[in-house]
XYZ file of C-alpha atoms in Angstrom:
611
model
C 74.293 98.377 99.934
C 73.928 95.330 102.131
C 72.085 95.220 105.445
C 74.711 96.744 107.746
C 72.771 95.803 110.879
C 73.122 92.148 109.959
C 76.793 92.695 109.171
C 77.485 94.360 112.502
C 75.850 91.470 114.348
C 77.901 88.784 112.621
C 81.365 90.425 112.684
C 81.975 89.699 116.404
C 81.425 85.998 115.680
C 84.318 85.642 113.187
C 88.090 85.730 113.554
C 89.822 89.029 112.783
C 86.691 91.080 112.056
C 88.873 94.077 111.103
C 89.439 92.279 107.806
C 85.880 93.146 106.809
C 85.213 96.659 108.099
C 87.114 99.139 105.929
C 87.367 102.743 107.092
C 91.172 102.820 107.361
C 93.352 105.916 107.071
C 93.921 106.548 103.368
C 90.738 104.802 102.186
C 89.057 106.644 99.314
C 85.505 107.816 99.961
C 83.259 109.034 97.143
C 79.579 109.548 96.484
C 78.412 106.408 94.696
C 75.534 108.344 93.121
C 77.999 110.500 91.199
C 80.079 107.576 89.964
C 79.521 106.719 86.308
C 81.611 103.573 86.649
C 81.971 101.505 89.803
C 84.975 99.207 89.988
C 85.656 96.497 92.590
C 89.283 95.495 93.092
C 89.137 91.896 94.287
C 92.134 90.147 95.796
C 91.606 86.377 96.135
C 93.327 86.010 99.478
C 92.879 87.408 102.969
C 93.070 91.106 103.800
C 96.568 90.778 105.302
C 97.973 89.406 102.047
C 96.031 91.648 99.674
C 96.843 94.835 101.561
C 100.541 93.991 101.113
C 100.205 93.869 97.331
C 101.787 96.963 95.787
C 100.157 96.510 92.381
C 96.663 96.595 93.852
C 97.496 99.707 95.861
C 98.817 101.480 92.771
C 95.792 100.688 90.636
C 93.286 101.406 93.423
C 94.552 104.965 93.835
C 95.130 105.453 90.108
C 91.550 104.502 89.177
C 90.107 106.564 92.009
C 91.928 109.529 90.517
C 89.671 109.298 87.458
C 86.641 111.610 87.426
C 83.347 109.784 87.770
C 84.974 106.456 88.678
C 84.846 104.883 92.129
C 87.118 101.945 92.939
C 86.562 99.887 96.065
C 88.227 96.838 97.623
C 87.189 93.296 98.417
C 89.221 90.411 99.799
C 88.518 86.701 100.068
C 86.684 85.905 103.313
C 88.149 83.298 105.644
C 85.944 80.178 105.847
C 84.295 81.336 109.080
C 83.257 84.611 107.423
C 82.103 82.783 104.290
C 79.844 80.597 106.453
C 78.587 83.628 108.416
C 77.674 85.484 105.213
C 75.757 82.467 103.948
C 73.946 81.989 107.237
C 72.937 85.664 107.272
C 71.964 85.569 103.574
C 74.430 88.397 102.899
C 76.496 88.719 99.716
C 80.229 89.370 99.622
C 80.680 93.133 99.656
C 83.144 95.988 99.177
C 84.873 97.536 102.175
C 84.263 101.169 101.240
C 80.473 101.252 100.786
C 79.422 97.721 101.797
C 77.993 97.135 98.302
C 77.477 93.613 96.948
C 79.929 92.645 94.218
C 77.035 92.126 91.827
C 76.227 95.856 92.116
C 79.473 96.942 90.461
C 80.044 97.649 86.785
C 83.443 95.975 86.658
C 84.855 93.389 89.059
C 88.605 92.943 88.684
C 90.737 90.168 90.161
C 94.476 90.274 90.741
C 95.737 86.730 90.208
C 99.392 86.309 91.028
C 99.345 82.666 92.134
C 97.629 79.686 90.570
C 96.521 78.243 93.893
C 94.176 81.168 94.514
C 91.854 80.145 91.661
C 89.272 78.478 93.900
C 89.093 81.713 95.894
C 88.202 83.558 92.689
C 85.227 81.231 92.251
C 84.316 81.638 95.918
C 84.248 85.427 95.630
C 82.165 85.381 92.445
C 79.645 83.008 93.959
C 79.412 84.854 97.281
C 79.165 88.140 95.404
C 76.128 86.758 93.541
C 77.812 86.854 90.154
C 77.398 83.800 87.890
C 80.641 81.848 88.066
C 80.803 80.976 84.365
C 81.176 83.932 81.998
C 78.681 82.376 79.570
C 75.947 82.529 82.228
C 76.201 86.268 82.902
C 73.331 88.487 81.859
C 73.103 92.132 80.823
C 72.965 93.311 84.428
C 75.994 91.249 85.524
C 79.319 92.994 86.098
C 82.135 92.613 83.609
C 84.617 90.277 85.311
C 88.248 90.956 84.476
C 91.594 89.610 85.702
C 95.208 90.713 85.627
C 98.482 89.777 87.276
C 101.264 87.288 86.686
C 98.991 84.290 86.147
C 97.227 85.789 83.141
C 100.291 85.149 80.977
C 98.591 81.761 80.758
C 94.933 82.707 81.220
C 93.471 79.468 79.871
C 92.733 77.497 83.084
C 90.336 80.243 84.258
C 89.259 81.497 80.820
C 85.729 80.097 81.247
C 85.180 82.263 84.339
C 86.638 85.601 83.173
C 85.147 88.003 80.624
C 88.465 89.603 79.721
C 92.096 89.610 80.830
C 94.441 92.575 81.158
C 97.832 91.294 80.003
C 100.841 93.234 81.244
C 101.072 96.360 83.354
C 97.759 98.000 84.105
C 98.553 101.672 84.701
C 97.763 102.716 81.118
C 95.516 99.972 79.766
C 93.079 99.904 82.705
C 92.017 103.570 82.353
C 91.555 102.974 78.607
C 89.315 100.007 79.347
C 87.275 101.954 81.904
C 86.813 104.857 79.491
C 85.567 102.428 76.838
C 83.124 100.947 79.352
C 81.886 104.437 80.205
C 81.234 105.165 76.514
C 79.460 101.854 75.968
C 77.354 102.330 79.098
C 76.289 105.776 77.917
C 75.321 104.281 74.547
C 73.425 101.399 76.220
C 75.616 98.938 74.340
C 75.333 95.272 75.296
C 78.040 93.049 76.826
C 78.990 91.424 73.539
C 79.566 94.802 71.879
C 81.701 96.047 74.757
C 83.803 92.875 74.834
C 84.476 93.007 71.103
C 85.450 96.676 71.349
C 87.643 95.887 74.371
C 89.495 93.215 72.407
C 90.761 96.007 70.162
C 92.696 97.587 73.045
C 96.292 96.408 73.088
C 96.842 94.135 76.086
C 93.235 92.910 76.340
C 92.417 89.217 75.823
C 88.736 88.260 75.547
C 88.686 84.432 75.692
C 85.136 84.056 74.358
C 86.375 85.469 71.032
C 88.893 82.629 70.576
C 88.153 78.995 69.812
C 90.444 76.147 70.883
C 90.467 72.622 69.437
C 92.506 69.636 70.589
C 94.221 66.589 69.077
C 93.224 63.097 70.185
C 96.331 62.962 72.393
C 95.071 65.985 74.329
C 97.493 68.559 72.952
C 96.229 71.784 71.389
C 95.377 71.460 67.714
C 94.534 75.071 66.876
C 93.581 78.405 68.410
C 91.498 80.605 66.125
C 90.474 84.196 66.760
C 87.214 85.763 65.663
C 87.446 88.088 62.685
C 89.140 91.367 63.543
C 90.421 90.131 66.896
C 94.207 90.168 67.473
C 96.196 86.949 67.457
C 98.359 86.869 69.518
C 97.578 89.418 72.212
C 100.539 91.663 73.049
C 101.311 92.633 76.634
C 101.258 96.259 77.737
C 104.110 98.014 79.533
C 104.658 101.419 81.087
C 107.517 102.917 79.082
C 108.233 105.990 81.244
C 108.496 104.205 84.554
C 110.180 107.057 86.406
C 107.126 109.219 85.761
C 104.725 106.349 86.417
C 101.952 106.629 88.973
C 102.781 106.012 92.630
C 100.255 106.456 95.478
C 101.124 109.365 97.755
C 98.791 108.339 100.602
C 98.477 104.534 100.684
C 95.929 102.944 102.976
C 97.181 102.131 106.483
C 95.777 98.687 107.394
C 93.940 98.057 110.641
C 95.662 94.687 111.034
C 99.298 93.704 110.984
C 99.684 92.651 107.345
C 102.296 90.463 105.647
C 104.362 93.442 104.506
C 103.496 96.146 107.022
C 105.774 98.784 105.545
C 106.366 101.394 102.894
C 107.284 99.732 99.611
C 108.939 101.618 96.763
C 109.448 99.947 93.410
C 112.964 100.706 92.219
C 112.704 99.046 88.815
C 110.736 96.631 86.664
C 112.138 93.812 84.631
C 115.409 91.899 84.827
C 118.275 91.406 82.380
C 119.846 88.319 83.928
C 117.923 85.662 82.015
C 117.642 82.962 84.708
C 115.981 80.170 82.749
C 113.546 79.098 85.480
C 112.275 82.598 86.224
C 109.006 83.552 84.550
C 109.063 87.086 85.955
C 112.483 87.681 84.430
C 111.034 87.137 80.956
C 107.475 88.429 81.130
C 108.373 91.733 82.814
C 111.102 92.720 80.364
C 112.416 95.282 79.469
C 114.199 96.774 82.474
C 113.020 100.235 83.472
C 114.288 102.156 86.476
C 113.159 104.995 88.699
C 115.744 107.600 89.638
C 117.171 107.551 93.136
C 115.811 111.067 93.732
C 112.281 109.955 92.821
C 112.507 106.921 95.101
C 113.796 108.897 98.073
C 110.893 111.338 97.700
C 108.378 108.491 97.438
C 109.761 106.679 100.480
C 109.935 109.741 102.709
C 106.526 110.950 101.566
C 104.883 107.609 102.364
C 106.570 107.427 105.769
C 105.181 110.845 106.635
C 101.678 109.866 105.477
C 101.504 106.423 107.073
C 103.823 106.299 110.077
C 105.296 102.966 108.933
C 108.558 101.975 110.579
C 110.103 100.112 107.653
C 110.949 100.902 104.043
C 111.445 98.125 101.498
C 113.086 98.491 98.090
C 111.114 96.305 95.701
C 112.165 94.744 92.382
C 113.083 91.389 90.899
C 116.774 92.004 91.602
C 117.359 95.155 93.627
C 121.130 94.684 93.586
C 121.045 95.207 89.807
C 119.483 98.651 90.158
C 122.081 101.016 88.683
C 121.844 103.526 91.559
C 121.459 101.021 94.412
C 124.506 102.218 96.370
C 123.438 105.870 96.097
C 119.845 105.037 97.036
C 120.731 102.866 100.030
C 123.276 105.343 101.354
C 120.931 108.312 100.945
C 117.982 106.578 102.590
C 120.197 105.200 105.349
C 121.474 108.659 106.171
C 117.981 110.177 106.019
C 116.453 107.446 108.189
C 119.252 107.249 110.738
C 117.923 107.962 114.216
C 114.265 107.910 113.134
C 113.534 104.314 114.148
C 112.678 103.456 110.544
C 114.477 100.411 109.146
C 115.479 99.739 105.554
C 115.003 96.362 103.873
C 116.642 95.413 100.598
C 115.209 92.057 99.447
C 115.934 90.304 96.152
C 119.701 90.802 96.369
C 121.962 88.824 94.079
C 125.022 87.457 95.820
C 127.290 89.028 93.188
C 125.853 92.520 93.686
C 126.214 92.888 97.456
C 128.955 95.428 97.989
C 130.682 96.843 101.040
C 129.761 100.374 100.017
C 126.249 99.916 101.345
C 126.514 96.755 103.451
C 127.366 98.730 106.570
C 124.695 101.337 105.776
C 121.995 98.694 105.947
C 123.129 97.754 109.433
C 123.018 101.381 110.585
C 119.270 101.556 109.955
C 118.344 98.381 111.791
C 118.172 96.077 108.809
C 116.551 92.851 109.926
C 118.580 90.458 107.772
C 119.682 89.706 104.255
C 118.260 87.365 101.661
C 120.160 85.819 98.761
C 119.053 83.297 96.148
C 121.808 80.977 94.909
C 118.976 78.703 93.592
C 121.172 75.606 93.077
C 123.704 73.649 95.131
C 126.407 73.157 92.485
C 128.073 75.270 89.823
C 127.022 72.859 87.062
C 123.350 73.298 87.910
C 123.714 77.062 88.333
C 125.127 77.134 84.801
C 122.196 75.068 83.521
C 119.716 77.581 84.925
C 121.905 80.530 83.828
C 122.240 81.935 87.329
C 125.679 83.294 86.415
C 127.070 83.339 89.940
C 129.855 81.248 91.478
C 130.436 79.794 94.910
C 133.064 82.488 95.419
C 130.323 85.080 94.840
C 128.097 83.366 97.420
C 130.774 83.117 100.072
C 132.094 86.638 99.491
C 128.577 88.052 99.891
C 127.818 86.277 103.158
C 131.273 87.148 104.531
C 130.591 90.798 103.709
C 127.233 90.507 105.466
C 128.732 88.888 108.566
C 131.563 91.441 108.766
C 129.034 94.272 108.584
C 127.338 92.874 111.694
C 124.519 90.879 110.107
C 123.972 87.459 111.635
C 120.655 86.526 110.008
C 120.995 85.340 106.410
C 118.360 83.602 104.304
C 119.200 81.533 101.248
C 116.685 80.425 98.643
C 117.151 77.310 96.540
C 115.060 75.140 94.252
C 115.004 71.415 93.761
C 113.730 69.520 90.746
C 115.419 71.783 88.203
C 116.058 70.247 84.767
C 119.287 68.260 84.790
C 119.422 67.999 88.583
C 121.118 65.059 90.340
C 121.226 64.115 94.018
C 124.719 65.609 94.140
C 123.177 68.979 93.286
C 120.598 68.590 96.054
C 123.167 67.662 98.702
C 125.358 70.512 97.479
C 122.928 72.825 99.270
C 124.015 71.295 102.583
C 127.674 71.728 101.606
C 127.076 75.440 100.979
C 125.338 75.813 104.348
C 128.245 74.127 106.154
C 130.788 76.366 104.407
C 128.799 79.491 105.320
C 128.783 78.442 108.973
C 132.562 78.104 108.889
C 132.847 81.556 107.293
C 130.761 83.062 110.104
C 133.103 81.757 112.780
C 136.133 82.936 110.800
C 134.903 86.513 111.208
C 136.487 88.238 114.244
C 134.242 88.123 117.318
C 134.068 91.888 117.608
C 132.451 92.094 114.169
C 129.815 89.431 114.787
C 126.317 90.266 115.980
C 124.674 87.536 118.033
C 124.755 83.863 117.134
C 124.894 82.235 113.728
C 121.492 82.071 112.011
C 121.037 80.673 108.539
C 117.677 79.897 106.972
C 117.724 77.564 103.987
C 114.437 77.602 102.079
C 113.999 75.152 99.236
C 111.043 75.288 96.868
C 109.941 72.667 94.367
C 110.636 73.732 90.786
C 107.511 74.463 88.759
C 108.005 74.879 84.981
C 106.359 78.139 83.941
C 105.049 79.490 80.628
C 107.206 81.906 78.621
C 110.482 80.505 79.998
C 113.129 78.218 78.456
C 111.879 75.465 80.783
C 108.240 75.734 79.667
C 108.676 72.466 77.745
C 110.188 70.557 80.709
C 108.617 67.803 82.801
C 108.129 68.463 86.507
C 109.418 66.010 89.117
C 106.909 63.557 90.528
C 105.704 64.136 94.104
C 107.535 61.060 95.401
C 110.790 62.237 93.799
C 110.453 65.665 95.410
C 109.745 64.138 98.813
C 112.764 61.817 98.588
C 115.029 64.764 97.776
C 113.585 66.727 100.692
C 114.282 63.856 103.109
C 117.843 63.461 101.894
C 118.593 67.167 102.203
C 116.963 67.412 105.624
C 119.179 64.581 106.863
C 122.291 66.247 105.437
C 121.487 69.570 107.114
C 121.089 68.038 110.584
C 124.846 68.195 111.093
C 125.022 71.945 110.347
C 124.151 73.717 113.599
C 122.275 77.009 113.449
C 120.483 76.183 110.195
C 116.706 76.325 109.855
C 115.365 74.311 106.908
C 112.108 75.223 105.188
C 110.619 73.328 102.279
C 107.470 73.425 100.165
C 104.695 70.850 100.065
C 105.428 68.839 96.933
C 101.731 68.080 96.442
C 100.914 71.773 96.307
C 103.786 72.376 93.868
C 102.425 69.635 91.618
C 99.032 71.353 91.511
C 100.729 74.667 90.788
C 102.502 72.938 87.913
C 99.211 71.656 86.535
C 97.509 75.043 86.505
C 100.612 76.982 85.442
C 100.661 75.139 82.097
C 97.013 74.148 81.861
C 94.288 74.788 79.321
C 90.549 75.474 79.369
C 89.651 71.886 80.212
C 90.860 72.525 83.765
C 87.850 74.743 84.438
C 85.840 71.607 85.205
C 88.454 70.541 87.766
C 88.400 73.973 89.402
C 84.621 74.004 89.633
C 84.569 70.502 91.113
C 87.249 71.405 93.671
C 85.421 74.598 94.608
C 82.108 72.800 95.039
C 83.799 70.170 97.219
C 85.051 72.901 99.560
C 88.574 73.738 98.377
C 89.534 77.205 99.604
C 92.807 78.981 100.389
C 94.781 76.130 98.881
C 98.119 77.811 99.574
C 97.355 77.824 103.312
C 98.710 74.686 104.964
C 95.871 74.445 107.481
C 93.205 74.461 104.747
C 94.910 72.597 101.889
C 93.089 69.324 101.202
C 94.949 67.273 98.603
C 92.424 64.435 98.717
C 89.674 66.752 97.458
C 91.867 67.786 94.539
C 92.611 64.156 93.700
C 88.870 63.433 93.635
C 88.273 66.492 91.454
C 90.700 65.213 88.829
C 89.271 61.708 89.017
C 85.638 62.802 88.777
C 86.303 65.109 85.806
C 88.474 62.578 83.982
C 91.490 64.899 83.841
C 94.996 63.485 84.294
C 97.179 65.976 86.216
C 100.347 64.274 84.966
C 99.442 65.339 81.415
C 100.014 68.944 82.459
C 102.730 68.637 85.130
C 104.905 65.629 84.347
C 104.986 65.637 80.542
C 107.869 66.855 78.381
C 106.600 69.039 75.504
C 107.835 68.834 71.916
C 109.277 71.873 70.167
C 106.453 72.077 67.634
C 103.612 71.644 70.150
C 101.109 74.493 70.256
C 101.077 75.651 73.860
C 97.881 76.970 75.484
C 99.580 80.270 76.311
C 100.819 80.895 72.752
C 97.847 83.255 72.463
C 99.849 85.695 74.640
C 102.930 87.475 73.263
C 105.368 88.829 75.875
C 107.798 90.161 73.267
C 110.330 87.406 74.032
C 110.273 85.031 71.067
C 109.531 81.329 71.353
C 112.578 80.623 69.181
C 114.834 82.396 71.679
C 113.343 80.432 74.568
C 113.912 77.152 72.743
C 117.515 78.122 72.010
C 117.978 78.855 75.706
C 116.553 75.417 76.511
C 119.182 73.815 74.264
C 121.942 75.901 75.851
C 120.734 74.727 79.266
C 121.140 71.109 78.167
C 124.774 71.920 77.390
C 125.225 73.863 80.668
C 126.129 76.867 78.518
C 125.466 80.263 80.046
C 124.056 83.354 78.330
C 125.390 86.731 79.510
C 123.376 89.533 81.052
C 121.839 91.435 78.147
C 123.277 94.692 79.489
C 126.623 93.345 78.255
C 125.230 92.953 74.749
C 121.961 92.043 73.078
C 121.164 88.342 73.326
C 118.433 88.487 70.660
C 115.442 87.676 72.859
C 113.018 89.398 70.479
C 112.192 92.556 72.407
C 113.908 94.793 69.848
C 111.891 93.311 67.003
C 108.727 93.727 69.105
C 109.549 97.404 69.664
C 109.765 96.896 73.435
C 113.498 97.306 74.038
C 113.698 100.814 75.464
């Protein structure tokens, strides 16, 4: 344990010291002397973001349910706390027992966003763990990583001992049990890592060798003898019976999602061609409405939260959504607890539960049309029409909702300026629809938020071969759309920093050579790159220049069909041939139906994953 006297003296000097104290209601306390395996869950962002992450909460409580295993938490310190730790000569520590990260057996990172990579390096360094995996000694923790980003693990492969690919509820306990056996046998790191590579869903990068062509593309990826190639993702097949924490931790601070979150389903059948999650999290698995009602009400009783959120990629596609919303609405009526249903598709918002949401103080509705014209929606396989969009918002307005948020993207393959300005046309039409609703049905004034992100091509999607728009092109489109929206009163326009989206594009489809860029950026002071107030694009530009890496090679380059992609080492169950066929269909603006209407041949059946 660290010197707590020093810690107590420095906490009053930093912003939001409650980020670093622990001791919340629901925190797990164990005797560290009786723990055979100590596990540190590390989230590479601030406490408020990490404590909103459902996956971390699930795994934290799941692992702590194992005999002889103690899991603790650690979050990335804000720069003032990082400086204070260095000044006090204190290492980064866990919240539960104030132990240095280097004192744990396993240190696991949840990496869901590429722009948190420098925070991973920060936490390793502050935790007194060698940053590069090759530099770790026998006494060093095993550093692992999971989450959405590890479907292309290569940009951080030099820093991570092993990756957990897929859902962790089953594979993580298997990995911990193997570590326990190897620790009892006094086996070395190399032996453990080779044994771990035999667990389905585990990728050990040091056991794979990558070579490159002169043009910079991947020449070959070879696995050591007896090591799987490719690595297959893991899924939880019986999702309804899957683990769910009964007593989640109640944060000391107001966090990003300060509420009870229940996960209604995993996966998506829609096949939107830009959406990585829609492909990597297949197949669809649902929890029953009865199970979800019990989970929501149980967590409310344990935590005192005043909001329940139904979580999934597309909650409107949940087969029992009307039953679930109506049941929870009735149960929560008069309690002061609101119900939020994010991730709604515009073609799945029905009157049966629209009014119910209003009865429990729903704070607004969010829809994602994604594109401003029907042609572009067909290219991305969104499979919704303008009539769907307008019918959904009319239903929302008539049920008394006045706050609607719409999400779009710009820079999608095949996009023209007409598609971009079509977003403003949709906003203007929605405003007219609001004022067509009788006054007695309206609630307050018209409020429409239009949020437009910059398209980032992602691995394991039909657009993984596509070039990303240049920064200047993105910024021109943003200016044009902003000007067009000025004439639509009541509209708030949000847009993403194109420079940040370019960097995301680089690391989303990068390879191991980017580790040098990451190390350079970290050493130059890059931290919390997704936070506007700390993002320093000039430092990133210098990092690329000083390491001789061209970011355009990764972000702005169209890939050939036969190119070996860095992430080909990971198999999601969706075949590369299917993704390429979807790319060709996109070029023809041909749509592919929801696979619930008939198998589209994505490869899951052949992989034994179609449940």
